[in-house]
Amino acid sequence: MKKIKRRKTSIYDIAKAVGVSPAAVSYVINGRDKVSPKTKAKILAAMAEMGYVADHAAVSLSRGKSSLVGICFPLDSSALVFSDNPFYSEFLANFEKEISASGYDTIIGYLQSPEDFERWLVSRGLDGLVIFGLYSPEIFKIIRAHKVPFVLTDFYDPDFEASSIRVDDVMGGYLAGKHLLDLGHRQIAYIGGDLVSSKVDCKRLEGLNKALEEAGLKCALQLEVPTTFNGGYEAATVIRNHPEITAAFCGSDIVAIGLLRHAQELGISIPDDLSVMGFDDLNSCTYVYPALTTIRQDIPLKGQLAAKILLAEIDGEEHPLTQTIRPTIAIRNSTAKPKAK
Amino acid sequence: MKKIKRRKTSIYDIAKAVGVSPAAVSYVINGRDKVSPKTKAKILAAMAEMGYVADHAAVSLSRGKSSLVGICFPLDSSALVFSDNPFYSEFLANFEKEISASGYDTIIGYLQSPEDFERWLVSRGLDGLVIFGLYSPEIFKIIRAHKVPFVLTDFYDPDFEASSIRVDDVMGGYLAGKHLLDLGHRQIAYIGGDLVSSKVDCKRLEGLNKALEEAGLKCALQLEVPTTFNGGYEAATVIRNHPEITAAFCGSDIVAIGLLRHAQELGISIPDDLSVMGFDDLNSCTYVYPALTTIRQDIPLKGQLAAKILLAEIDGEEHPLTQTIRPTIAIRNSTAKPKAK
DNA sequence: CTGAAAGCGCTAACAT
DNA sequence: ATGTTAGCGCTTTCAG
């Protein structure tokens, strides 16, 4: 109760209180074993008593460690993909939960101009990065130039070494195809994202095709739409013109949900007239009616693993680390045997 | 290309390049008009050329401004409310978009123990806070003690002065009641969050009751459930035992969606057997079938206004600032006239 | 109008 | 084993 103008209790304060040097305090905080057990105990006691809290800014300045990581979402037009597709928020919630347990906070970025990105990256002194979406070379040049550890999601470029987290998309597509085939479908459509920019969608389609080929069939229709509710919604109008199609496998749940919705409005009964499958297993899959049969990529696990991989990268562990999650099928009510003709 | 060990270009570098003092550079960065137009131009040019980027940590340390704000979500049991109820992610996306335009980044916190909260708050030197959920006095003691500007969402305590953003919940409830009444419903249930802890739900119910009273009626059933999909899902089983009830107004969309879903599974047809209304107007309202009639609280606007209010608070504008959003009704397909008996 | 210098809180050589 | 000290990058009196 003496000083009036002090900002908050610093290591100097506690050093003075204990009668040691600030460095000693720093040592015990950072676990350097350069201090005797006795003084260490005294220091710890003083820290607790005086309510010492480390200042991230000071640490960041002095040690170059901000304890801040960034997560960059794709910038689909001007849409907030993060609120439009629950996939991102479900991922973020779980990623953040895991990484905050290690003392990191997460800030959100959007992949806009490389200049803005770089400014953001260096001004915050980010310790790590998780990147969604398109992999622009300029962005990576920047990340590499600043030597910031990063992890990619759903990454497939074999010519680029990087840590990443993904689901086995081919297997997922295959599982979907198998399910539909087993049900007796023969005319199966694929509805998903732009195949040239989205490797993920390619792989999912590849898996579907594999299953179809094994049955001596091929994809009845291949539709590329934006990965949004509206993308799926629009797709329904073209599906309507293909009465021979009895099942659709969508590259993402959000697209499947849009399709489901509009198909019903158009008088197409699900699953009687059309079986619909998605991919992701969003919480929303059980919100819709009929509940969506989908390929589950354990999103909470994905978020968690992304955090673990990033942490490992930050700790300088062997590079690159890549994990592939095994998808499973979640059979609900949007798929059934095709109606007898 | 001389120095090999430099971290990044600082104001010293550009000062040297231009031949002025570091202070001069700082002045132009901060818009102090203490520097002649000529040198200012030269400094600006050098900054652009050398790719100067300010270091937030240094600014934070020196000026006590982190350009970081925190957003605290309620901690409902161990659930990640943020991924379970899309309301939060839709809010966050819009809040973040708005506040990042002013150079702030947002970090997510969870209202756990006061100690953890305080540590988080001060170690990051947060410039501002937006708080959801319960308003524990200890938390506010801490916030006030550190003089951190903050804005509350959906706040109703008249004894506590604070900036806040909310929707006119009473009016929303009234609108809902009116709609249902106009349709011809007489036995209307309320299904929402715990009335003792959630002022918001109280207000929404209050609005409903007002409409009912005007019609000489009272609420047929009042059900308190967790504000989750499952909360609504469970509610359906009790609704089933009340065949006299022809309409339900839910305190949140997520609850309404759960109710919708389970009611259908139980063979209750929506809207024929039961009209269902929600509150919020989540994106998910159009995902479900039938599309949910709801009271719209413009969530993007809410996020934006929260950011603006917080910014104003940070700028030390007059205190407290409170904005109330006017709800509107979004009539879709989950409500209809009651079936003729 | 401009510069010198003292911090902000912490870390990491380097001494002792 | 512990203390001294020089930064990290920026802001801000206080002099010139």
XYZ file of C-alpha atoms (C1' of nucleotides) in Angstrom:
714
model
C 0.000 0.000 0.000
C 2.887 2.351 -0.475
C 3.367 3.100 -4.094
C 0.569 4.855 -5.773
C 1.649 4.957 -9.320
C 2.766 1.407 -9.982
C 1.191 -0.279 -12.939
C 1.259 -3.820 -11.766
C 3.543 -6.105 -9.894
C 6.628 -6.951 -11.897
C 9.542 -9.202 -11.288
C 11.332 -6.196 -9.832
C 8.734 -5.873 -7.153
C 8.944 -9.434 -6.154
C 12.744 -9.409 -6.391
C 12.864 -6.500 -4.018
C 10.420 -8.131 -1.643
C 12.458 -11.301 -1.453
C 15.801 -9.537 -1.564
C 17.142 -11.116 -4.729
C 17.791 -9.911 -8.227
C 15.158 -9.740 -10.940
C 17.107 -12.318 -12.868
C 16.632 -14.837 -10.095
C 12.926 -14.352 -10.353
C 13.039 -14.761 -14.077
C 14.965 -17.959 -13.617
C 12.421 -19.559 -11.383
C 9.604 -18.469 -13.643
C 11.292 -20.114 -16.575
C 12.367 -23.203 -14.738
C 16.067 -22.567 -15.100
C 17.616 -24.482 -12.255
C 19.966 -21.702 -11.424
C 18.520 -20.889 -8.095
C 18.663 -22.625 -4.752
C 15.560 -24.426 -3.522
C 15.311 -22.118 -0.576
C 15.218 -18.852 -2.442
C 13.125 -20.465 -5.085
C 10.505 -21.260 -2.485
C 10.619 -17.737 -1.156
C 10.257 -16.312 -4.625
C 7.340 -18.548 -5.443
C 5.662 -17.553 -2.217
C 6.116 -13.884 -2.933
C 4.779 -14.285 -6.449
C 1.648 -15.934 -5.159
C 1.188 -13.421 -2.417
C 1.746 -10.359 -4.510
C -0.332 -11.698 -7.373
C 2.369 -11.701 -9.953
C 1.241 -12.161 -13.534
C 3.661 -12.295 -16.424
C 3.294 -9.707 -19.133
C 3.070 -11.322 -22.541
C 4.109 -8.141 -24.296
C 7.329 -7.953 -22.363
C 8.095 -11.594 -22.951
C 7.290 -11.215 -26.580
C 9.574 -8.255 -26.930
C 12.413 -9.760 -25.067
C 12.219 -13.353 -26.076
C 10.381 -13.168 -29.351
C 7.616 -15.415 -28.140
C 4.135 -13.990 -28.271
C 2.177 -17.083 -27.257
C -0.211 -16.090 -29.980
C -1.142 -18.236 -32.920
C -3.167 -17.256 -35.929
C -5.799 -19.191 -37.776
C -6.547 -18.132 -41.318
C -9.839 -18.869 -42.943
C -10.382 -18.780 -46.646
C -11.888 -15.621 -47.965
C -14.695 -16.826 -50.188
C -15.752 -13.686 -51.941
C -16.727 -11.358 -49.161
C -18.549 -13.995 -47.212
C -17.656 -14.806 -43.660
C -17.029 -18.421 -44.350
C -16.483 -18.816 -40.667
C -20.086 -18.074 -39.822
C -21.552 -19.512 -43.010
C -20.124 -22.967 -42.735
C -20.283 -24.389 -39.223
C -17.345 -26.571 -40.094
C -15.015 -23.701 -39.354
C -16.486 -22.706 -36.053
C -16.618 -26.276 -34.854
C -13.005 -26.685 -35.824
C -11.977 -23.437 -34.212
C -13.734 -24.166 -30.950
C -11.866 -27.409 -30.567
C -8.555 -26.135 -31.805
C -8.698 -23.195 -29.473
C -9.656 -25.321 -26.529
C -6.675 -27.560 -27.045
C -4.072 -24.942 -27.742
C -5.186 -22.617 -24.983
C -4.372 -25.399 -22.568
C -0.748 -24.747 -23.500
C -1.013 -21.052 -22.827
C -1.605 -19.853 -26.345
C -4.307 -17.542 -27.493
C -5.659 -17.648 -30.997
C -6.411 -14.768 -33.283
C -8.366 -15.001 -36.491
C -7.060 -13.849 -39.807
C -8.328 -13.844 -43.314
C -6.200 -14.570 -46.311
C -6.473 -11.277 -48.079
C -3.643 -9.508 -49.762
C -0.190 -10.883 -49.047
C 0.811 -7.446 -47.772
C -1.932 -7.345 -45.183
C -1.196 -10.870 -44.197
C 2.477 -10.176 -43.677
C 1.794 -7.052 -41.690
C -0.547 -8.970 -39.442
C 1.851 -11.844 -39.034
C 4.876 -9.822 -38.076
C 3.218 -7.073 -36.114
C 1.770 -9.694 -33.807
C 4.892 -11.789 -33.756
C 2.800 -14.890 -34.238
C 4.310 -18.111 -32.920
C 2.337 -20.315 -35.262
C -0.276 -20.465 -37.934
C -2.984 -22.774 -39.151
C -4.044 -22.244 -42.690
C -7.246 -23.218 -44.407
C -8.054 -23.040 -48.005
C -6.086 -22.153 -51.028
C -2.358 -22.301 -50.833
C -1.083 -19.255 -52.571
C 2.655 -19.388 -53.127
C 3.108 -15.778 -52.088
C 1.575 -16.448 -48.727
C 3.927 -19.327 -48.182
C 6.901 -17.363 -49.252
C 6.041 -14.923 -46.510
C 5.482 -17.574 -43.898
C 8.724 -19.281 -44.759
C 10.616 -16.003 -44.837
C 9.601 -15.336 -41.271
C 10.136 -18.930 -40.254
C 6.774 -19.216 -38.621
C 5.715 -22.774 -37.823
C 2.460 -23.701 -39.468
C 0.040 -26.489 -40.148
C -2.145 -26.862 -43.168
C -5.536 -28.451 -43.198
C -6.633 -30.760 -45.957
C -3.442 -30.373 -47.847
C -2.438 -32.503 -50.799
C 0.395 -30.953 -52.751
C 3.178 -33.564 -52.804
C 5.726 -31.032 -53.986
C 5.451 -28.926 -50.917
C 6.721 -30.113 -47.600
C 4.491 -29.083 -44.789
C 2.851 -30.329 -41.666
C -0.790 -30.950 -42.119
C -3.923 -32.490 -40.811
C -6.483 -34.101 -43.014
C -9.042 -36.793 -43.248
C -8.708 -39.682 -45.643
C -10.951 -38.097 -48.232
C -10.635 -40.875 -50.769
C -11.692 -43.403 -48.224
C -14.550 -41.165 -47.184
C -15.797 -40.911 -50.735
C -15.411 -44.630 -51.117
C -17.402 -45.305 -47.964
C -20.155 -43.072 -49.248
C -20.227 -44.782 -52.625
C -20.246 -48.180 -51.018
C -23.152 -47.275 -48.800
C -25.208 -45.959 -51.661
C -24.351 -48.926 -53.826
C -25.214 -51.381 -51.093
C -28.568 -49.717 -50.806
C -29.098 -50.502 -54.457
C -28.501 -47.168 -56.107
C -27.076 -47.174 -59.592
C -27.493 -43.604 -60.761
C -25.444 -41.589 -58.321
C -24.560 -37.930 -58.594
C -21.661 -36.043 -57.075
C -22.248 -32.488 -55.938
C -19.334 -30.621 -54.489
C -16.878 -27.787 -54.675
C -14.925 -26.590 -57.626
C -12.721 -29.493 -58.655
C -9.843 -27.466 -59.934
C -9.278 -25.388 -56.843
C -10.340 -27.862 -54.205
C -8.145 -30.888 -53.952
C -10.296 -32.102 -51.120
C -13.336 -32.348 -53.319
C -11.290 -34.125 -55.961
C -10.286 -36.760 -53.495
C -13.769 -37.291 -52.230
C -15.008 -37.688 -55.756
C -12.117 -39.998 -56.493
C -13.225 -42.233 -53.654
C -16.767 -42.242 -54.909
C -15.616 -43.124 -58.397
C -13.526 -45.934 -57.077
C -16.540 -47.517 -55.461
C -18.598 -46.963 -58.581
C -15.966 -48.485 -60.816
C -15.790 -51.563 -58.690
C -19.451 -51.958 -59.403
C -18.927 -51.335 -63.068
C -20.638 -47.972 -62.911
C -19.738 -44.378 -63.345
C -20.858 -41.159 -61.824
C -24.220 -40.191 -63.270
C -23.671 -36.473 -62.847
C -20.953 -34.283 -61.569
C -21.912 -30.872 -60.311
C -19.570 -28.180 -59.101
C -21.119 -25.602 -56.833
C -19.900 -23.226 -54.138
C -19.370 -24.920 -50.803
C -22.284 -23.160 -49.166
C -25.873 -23.779 -48.266
C -26.880 -21.901 -51.378
C -24.604 -23.977 -53.517
C -26.513 -27.065 -52.518
C -29.787 -25.243 -52.711
C -29.191 -24.336 -56.336
C -28.048 -27.830 -57.153
C -31.505 -29.135 -56.388
C -32.915 -27.484 -59.470
C -30.588 -29.387 -61.713
C -31.129 -32.626 -59.874
C -34.817 -32.210 -60.510
C -34.157 -32.462 -64.217
C -32.491 -35.808 -63.783
C -35.205 -38.127 -62.573
C -32.986 -41.097 -63.280
C -30.707 -40.081 -60.421
C -31.661 -41.732 -57.172
C -28.817 -40.649 -54.947
C -26.460 -37.730 -54.456
C -23.209 -37.643 -52.567
C -22.215 -34.116 -51.594
C -18.682 -32.986 -50.902
C -19.732 -31.191 -47.723
C -22.591 -31.310 -45.293
C -23.453 -27.711 -45.853
C -24.047 -28.430 -49.522
C -26.026 -31.561 -48.690
C -28.175 -29.575 -46.319
C -28.909 -26.977 -48.966
C -29.774 -29.695 -51.442
C -31.982 -31.470 -48.943
C -33.832 -28.336 -48.200
C -34.541 -27.231 -51.715
C -35.277 -30.708 -52.985
C -38.065 -30.958 -50.467
C -39.429 -27.621 -51.510
C -39.455 -28.887 -55.055
C -41.478 -31.875 -54.049
C -38.639 -34.353 -54.148
C -39.049 -36.621 -51.184
C -35.951 -37.536 -49.209
C -34.974 -40.336 -49.030
C -37.776 -41.855 -51.059
C -37.132 -40.035 -54.304
C -33.551 -39.173 -53.609
C -30.961 -40.351 -51.143
C -28.621 -37.618 -49.989
C -25.264 -37.919 -48.305
C -22.905 -35.286 -47.001
C -19.372 -35.166 -45.716
C -18.119 -33.705 -42.407
C -20.732 -34.590 -39.816
C -21.576 -31.147 -38.582
C -23.776 -30.776 -35.567
C -26.371 -29.531 -38.022
C -26.681 -32.985 -39.558
C -29.057 -33.947 -36.820
C -30.914 -30.658 -36.957
C -32.227 -31.227 -40.430
C -35.050 -33.476 -41.468
C -34.505 -36.165 -42.354
C -31.280 -36.376 -40.367
C -28.390 -36.459 -42.759
C -26.429 -39.581 -43.504
C -22.857 -38.454 -43.840
C -19.198 -39.269 -43.758
C -17.914 -38.299 -40.408
C -14.600 -36.581 -40.136
C -14.230 -36.168 -36.431
C -14.051 -32.369 -36.338
C -13.244 -32.071 -32.648
C -10.406 -34.509 -33.142
C -9.252 -32.642 -36.189
C -9.099 -29.391 -34.268
C -7.265 -31.060 -31.438
C -4.734 -32.740 -33.646
C -4.129 -29.537 -35.544
C -3.271 -27.920 -32.228
C -0.978 -30.760 -31.248
C 0.834 -30.710 -34.531
C 1.270 -26.963 -34.368
C 2.579 -27.235 -30.838
C 5.058 -29.837 -31.972
C 6.138 -27.615 -34.841
C 6.608 -24.737 -32.467
C 8.695 -26.942 -30.224
C 10.847 -27.618 -33.229
C 10.085 -31.235 -33.517
C 10.823 -33.201 -36.572
C 9.308 -31.744 -39.649
C 6.927 -32.229 -41.331
C 4.242 -33.914 -39.309
C 1.107 -35.087 -40.974
C -1.857 -36.854 -39.534
C -4.659 -38.447 -41.443
C -7.938 -39.051 -39.716
C -9.908 -42.117 -40.642
C -13.421 -41.238 -41.669
C -16.405 -43.281 -40.636
C -19.917 -43.379 -41.910
C -22.814 -41.997 -39.928
C -25.949 -43.543 -41.266
C -29.058 -41.566 -40.533
C -32.268 -41.026 -42.410
C -31.492 -39.230 -45.629
C -30.525 -42.411 -47.420
C -32.617 -45.457 -48.229
C -33.106 -48.007 -50.930
C -34.179 -46.538 -54.199
C -37.890 -46.601 -54.804
C -38.977 -49.573 -56.875
C -39.631 -48.302 -60.357
C 22.404 -5.917 -46.745
C 24.868 -5.081 -44.045
C 23.614 -6.261 -40.758
C 23.170 -9.935 -40.488
C 21.568 -10.236 -37.143
C 18.797 -7.699 -37.337
C 15.374 -8.965 -36.403
C 13.230 -6.743 -38.461
C 13.127 -3.173 -39.513
C 12.456 -0.889 -36.598
C 11.992 2.823 -36.272
C 15.714 3.078 -35.636
C 16.445 1.675 -39.038
C 14.201 4.044 -40.805
C 15.384 6.949 -38.634
C 18.917 6.219 -39.638
C 18.016 5.905 -43.273
C 16.284 9.252 -43.299
C 18.760 10.899 -40.984
C 16.392 11.830 -38.195
C 15.809 10.620 -34.694
C 13.665 7.623 -33.824
C 11.301 9.945 -32.045
C 10.538 11.749 -35.255
C 9.522 8.492 -36.814
C 7.334 7.670 -33.879
C 5.700 11.064 -34.241
C 4.692 10.568 -37.793
C 3.454 7.073 -37.086
C 1.231 8.396 -34.377
C 0.083 11.442 -36.232
C 1.629 13.904 -33.838
C 2.049 17.006 -35.927
C 5.456 17.658 -34.541
C 7.335 17.053 -37.693
C 7.729 19.144 -40.824
C 5.861 18.052 -43.940
C 9.110 17.535 -45.755
C 10.734 15.172 -43.308
C 7.401 13.543 -42.743
C 7.197 12.684 -46.420
C 10.710 11.313 -46.384
C 9.961 9.206 -43.355
C 6.791 7.864 -44.864
C 8.631 6.981 -48.031
C 11.342 5.166 -46.143
C 8.791 3.250 -44.109
C 7.073 2.050 -47.221
C 10.290 1.187 -48.950
C 11.848 -0.655 -46.066
C 8.663 -2.458 -45.219
C 8.253 -1.115 -41.757
C 5.704 -2.875 -39.593
C 4.958 -1.792 -36.067
C 5.508 -4.262 -33.307
C 2.417 -4.626 -31.165
C 4.380 -6.026 -28.267
C 6.607 -2.988 -28.103
C 3.674 -0.634 -28.343
C 1.853 -2.588 -25.720
C 4.788 -2.462 -23.378
C 5.491 1.163 -23.869
C 2.073 2.620 -24.247
C -0.063 0.058 -22.505
C -2.139 -0.562 -25.584
C -2.250 -4.122 -26.823
C -4.835 -3.715 -29.575
C -6.235 -6.951 -28.313
C -9.757 -7.427 -27.089
C -11.209 -10.459 -25.411
C -14.575 -12.060 -25.868
C -15.816 -14.284 -23.102
C -18.343 -16.978 -23.721
C -20.353 -18.581 -20.998
C -19.041 -21.866 -19.762
C -22.067 -24.118 -19.787
C -20.849 -27.173 -18.011
C -17.906 -28.370 -20.019
C -19.630 -27.763 -23.331
C -18.148 -25.523 -25.941
C -21.152 -23.312 -26.156
C -19.386 -21.541 -28.935
C -19.574 -24.522 -31.246
C -22.839 -25.875 -29.901
C -24.941 -22.822 -30.433
C -24.327 -21.114 -33.771
C -25.497 -17.886 -32.215
C -22.063 -17.374 -30.729
C -20.071 -18.059 -33.840
C -22.311 -15.890 -35.951
C -21.913 -13.120 -33.440
C -18.170 -13.569 -33.214
C -17.673 -13.569 -36.963
C -19.396 -10.243 -37.296
C -17.918 -8.690 -34.209
C -14.448 -9.687 -35.257
C -14.933 -8.406 -38.755
C -15.964 -5.020 -37.491
C -13.368 -4.589 -34.783
C -10.505 -5.863 -36.878
C -11.181 -3.009 -39.245
C -9.939 -0.788 -36.433
C -6.760 -2.763 -35.985
C -7.815 -4.937 -33.094
C -7.491 -8.649 -32.870
C -9.821 -10.727 -30.768
C -8.984 -13.542 -28.444
C -11.478 -15.927 -26.957
C -11.825 -16.536 -23.289
C -14.050 -18.600 -21.112
C -15.448 -17.451 -17.831
C -13.837 -19.932 -15.541
C -12.345 -19.152 -12.198
C -11.902 -15.460 -11.411
C -8.203 -16.107 -10.872
C -7.700 -17.546 -14.331
C -9.743 -14.795 -15.827
C -7.700 -12.110 -14.130
C -4.436 -13.711 -15.129
C -5.582 -13.875 -18.719
C -6.844 -10.325 -18.697
C -3.740 -8.716 -17.302
C -1.128 -10.896 -18.887
C -2.499 -9.954 -22.286
C -3.079 -6.357 -21.364
C -6.473 -6.493 -22.986
C -7.839 -3.196 -24.257
C -11.434 -4.279 -24.060
C -13.811 -7.076 -23.284
C -17.154 -8.346 -24.400
C -18.916 -10.529 -21.956
C -21.652 -13.048 -22.531
C -23.641 -14.862 -19.991
C -23.811 -14.711 -16.283
C -22.567 -11.644 -14.576
C -20.628 -12.796 -11.585
C -19.754 -9.941 -9.254
C -16.215 -11.188 -8.771
C -15.540 -11.011 -12.458
C -16.743 -7.456 -12.563
C -14.738 -6.490 -9.553
C -11.694 -7.635 -11.476
C -12.636 -5.870 -14.672
C -13.329 -2.658 -12.834
C -10.150 -2.931 -10.816
C -8.131 -3.000 -13.996
C -10.273 -0.371 -15.624
C -10.797 -2.381 -18.748
C -13.551 -1.080 -21.008
C -16.210 -3.660 -21.642
C -19.575 -4.271 -23.167
C -22.165 -6.709 -21.989
C -24.573 -8.540 -24.187
C -28.171 -8.988 -23.259
C -27.774 -7.278 -19.976
C -30.625 -6.238 -17.727
C -29.452 -5.422 -14.228
C -30.600 -1.852 -13.545
C -28.331 -1.549 -10.506
C -25.199 -1.976 -12.494
C -24.009 0.677 -14.860
C -22.510 -0.785 -17.953
C -22.434 -0.456 -21.674
C -24.374 -3.133 -23.382
C -25.968 -4.370 -26.503
C -29.236 -6.189 -26.547
C -32.347 -6.812 -28.492
C -35.737 -5.729 -27.270
C -36.584 -9.124 -25.878
C -39.957 -8.172 -24.520
C -41.005 -6.862 -27.868
C -39.689 -10.004 -29.504
C -41.723 -12.203 -27.224
C -44.732 -10.015 -27.846
C -44.313 -10.268 -31.597
C -44.142 -14.003 -31.325
C -47.232 -14.198 -29.168
C -49.116 -11.906 -31.489
C -48.244 -13.998 -34.509
C -49.365 -17.188 -32.871
C -52.531 -15.580 -31.574
C -53.342 -14.121 -34.963
C -53.033 -17.555 -36.417
C -55.712 -18.661 -34.001
C -53.724 -20.484 -31.371
C -55.054 -20.418 -27.831
C -52.972 -23.006 -26.040
C -49.446 -21.743 -26.325
C -46.402 -23.096 -24.544
C -43.146 -21.377 -23.702
C -39.966 -23.397 -23.842
C -36.767 -21.661 -22.944
C -33.807 -21.294 -20.658
C -33.726 -21.314 -16.908
C -35.792 -18.327 -15.834
C -33.872 -17.536 -12.704
C -30.460 -17.265 -14.273
C -31.400 -15.966 -17.679
C -32.906 -12.530 -17.665
C -33.140 -12.712 -21.415
C -35.486 -15.643 -21.301
C -37.568 -13.896 -18.665
C -38.016 -10.920 -20.914
C -38.970 -12.994 -23.896
C -41.504 -14.842 -21.819
C -42.736 -11.550 -20.434
C -43.421 -10.357 -23.963
C -45.263 -13.510 -24.797
C -47.351 -13.209 -21.656
C -48.195 -9.641 -22.477
C -49.622 -10.692 -25.817
C -51.482 -13.554 -24.213
C -52.939 -11.358 -21.517
C -54.217 -8.905 -24.041
C -56.133 -11.800 -25.489
C -57.343 -12.856 -22.074
C -55.204 -15.936 -22.078
C -52.293 -17.293 -20.200
C -49.345 -19.432 -21.022
C -50.458 -23.033 -21.309
C -47.149 -24.480 -20.249
C -43.822 -23.121 -19.188
C -40.851 -25.335 -19.662
C -37.314 -24.564 -18.610
C -34.623 -26.479 -20.449
C -30.958 -25.969 -21.255
C -30.405 -23.629 -24.176
C -29.171 -26.371 -26.454
C -30.408 -28.592 -29.213
C -30.864 -31.332 -26.667
C -32.834 -29.067 -24.410
C -35.402 -28.617 -27.140
C -35.163 -32.232 -28.114
C -36.115 -33.347 -24.622
C -38.910 -30.825 -24.436
C -40.712 -32.622 -27.228
C -41.460 -35.554 -24.978
C -43.332 -33.379 -22.542
C -45.113 -31.508 -25.290
C -46.360 -34.831 -26.556
C -48.235 -35.296 -23.313
C -50.091 -32.052 -23.819
C -52.211 -32.594 -26.882
C -54.159 -29.443 -26.076
C -51.128 -27.327 -26.891
C -51.078 -26.222 -30.500
C -48.103 -23.882 -30.499
C -44.763 -23.450 -28.804
C -42.610 -20.354 -28.594
C -39.003 -21.163 -27.809
C -36.564 -18.782 -26.195
C -33.870 -19.613 -28.751
C -33.668 -21.059 -32.193
C -31.421 -23.835 -31.094
C -34.084 -25.016 -28.679
C -36.781 -24.655 -31.308
C -34.726 -26.699 -33.719
C -34.310 -29.467 -31.175
C -38.002 -29.428 -30.478
C -38.866 -29.476 -34.166
C -36.648 -32.394 -34.748
C -37.829 -34.618 -31.957
C -41.476 -33.697 -32.377
C -41.314 -35.005 -35.913
C -39.682 -38.189 -34.762
C -42.517 -38.597 -32.314
C -45.039 -38.282 -35.083
C -46.099 -34.747 -34.285
C -46.479 -32.952 -37.556
C -45.132 -29.416 -37.830
C -46.916 -27.088 -38.304
C -50.119 -29.105 -38.583
C -50.139 -30.557 -35.109
C -47.866 -27.991 -33.557
C -46.645 -24.570 -34.561
C -43.104 -23.853 -33.450
C -41.327 -20.529 -33.149
C -37.798 -19.690 -32.196
C -35.828 -16.582 -31.351
C -32.565 -15.379 -32.915
C -32.814 -16.160 -36.602
C -29.752 -18.312 -36.987
C -28.655 -19.332 -40.431
C -29.817 -22.781 -39.419
C -33.428 -21.636 -39.395
C -33.587 -22.156 -43.109
C -31.690 -25.428 -42.950
C -34.376 -27.205 -41.024
C -37.635 -28.527 -42.328
C -40.009 -26.911 -42.173
C -38.069 -23.672 -42.159
C -38.373 -22.092 -38.765
C -40.568 -19.092 -38.112
C -38.649 -16.992 -35.656
C -38.010 -13.644 -34.081
C -35.084 -12.130 -35.820
C -32.457 -10.362 -33.803
C -30.113 -9.183 -36.444
C -27.021 -11.048 -35.282
C -24.623 -9.453 -37.740
C -25.829 -6.054 -36.624
C -25.535 -7.081 -33.017
C -21.932 -8.116 -33.499
C -21.167 -4.933 -35.339
C -22.782 -2.701 -32.755
C -21.023 -4.522 -29.956
C -17.762 -3.703 -31.676
C -18.707 -0.086 -32.151
C -19.745 0.325 -28.562
C -16.570 -1.285 -27.339
C -14.526 0.950 -29.575
C -16.323 3.962 -28.183
C -15.680 2.759 -24.667
C -12.040 2.309 -25.442
C -11.914 5.802 -26.824
C -13.260 6.936 -23.522
C -16.532 8.220 -24.779
C -19.374 8.901 -22.516
C -20.302 5.992 -20.393
C -22.364 3.864 -20.415
C -23.590 3.285 -23.922
C -26.411 0.939 -24.566
C -28.069 -0.005 -27.775
C -31.250 -1.933 -28.179
C -31.948 -3.667 -31.434
C -35.501 -3.849 -32.644
C -36.528 -7.408 -33.361
C -38.612 -8.344 -36.346
C -40.533 -11.437 -37.185
C -39.399 -13.861 -39.844
C -42.373 -15.899 -40.864
C -41.507 -19.197 -42.448
C -43.118 -22.583 -42.442
C -43.093 -23.912 -38.913
C -46.194 -21.987 -37.936
C -49.715 -22.242 -39.281
C -53.290 -22.089 -38.161
C -54.171 -24.727 -35.630
C -55.808 -27.775 -37.061
C -59.531 -27.678 -36.846
C -60.591 -29.921 -34.020
C 10.138 21.574 -35.152
C 13.543 17.988 -33.663
C 16.559 14.988 -30.720
C 18.280 12.628 -26.376
C 17.202 9.643 -23.049
C 14.484 7.228 -19.714
C 11.534 3.798 -19.232
C 7.702 -0.331 -20.136
C 8.640 -5.840 -18.036
C 11.313 -9.446 -19.132
C 15.389 -12.356 -20.767
C 20.030 -13.862 -21.430
C 24.674 -13.295 -21.657
C 28.214 -12.255 -18.785
C 30.282 -11.446 -14.374
C 30.974 -12.391 -9.670
C 24.526 -20.078 -7.083
C 23.208 -15.279 -7.781
C 23.568 -10.522 -9.513
C 24.563 -6.903 -13.380
C 23.469 -5.217 -17.386
C 22.345 -4.579 -22.014
C 18.933 -4.896 -25.004
C 13.855 -6.056 -27.378
C 10.920 -1.723 -30.244
C 8.383 2.016 -29.155
C 6.585 6.279 -26.632
C 7.163 10.401 -24.351
C 8.657 13.945 -21.388
C 12.082 17.319 -21.511
C 15.640 20.092 -23.649
C 17.441 22.418 -27.543
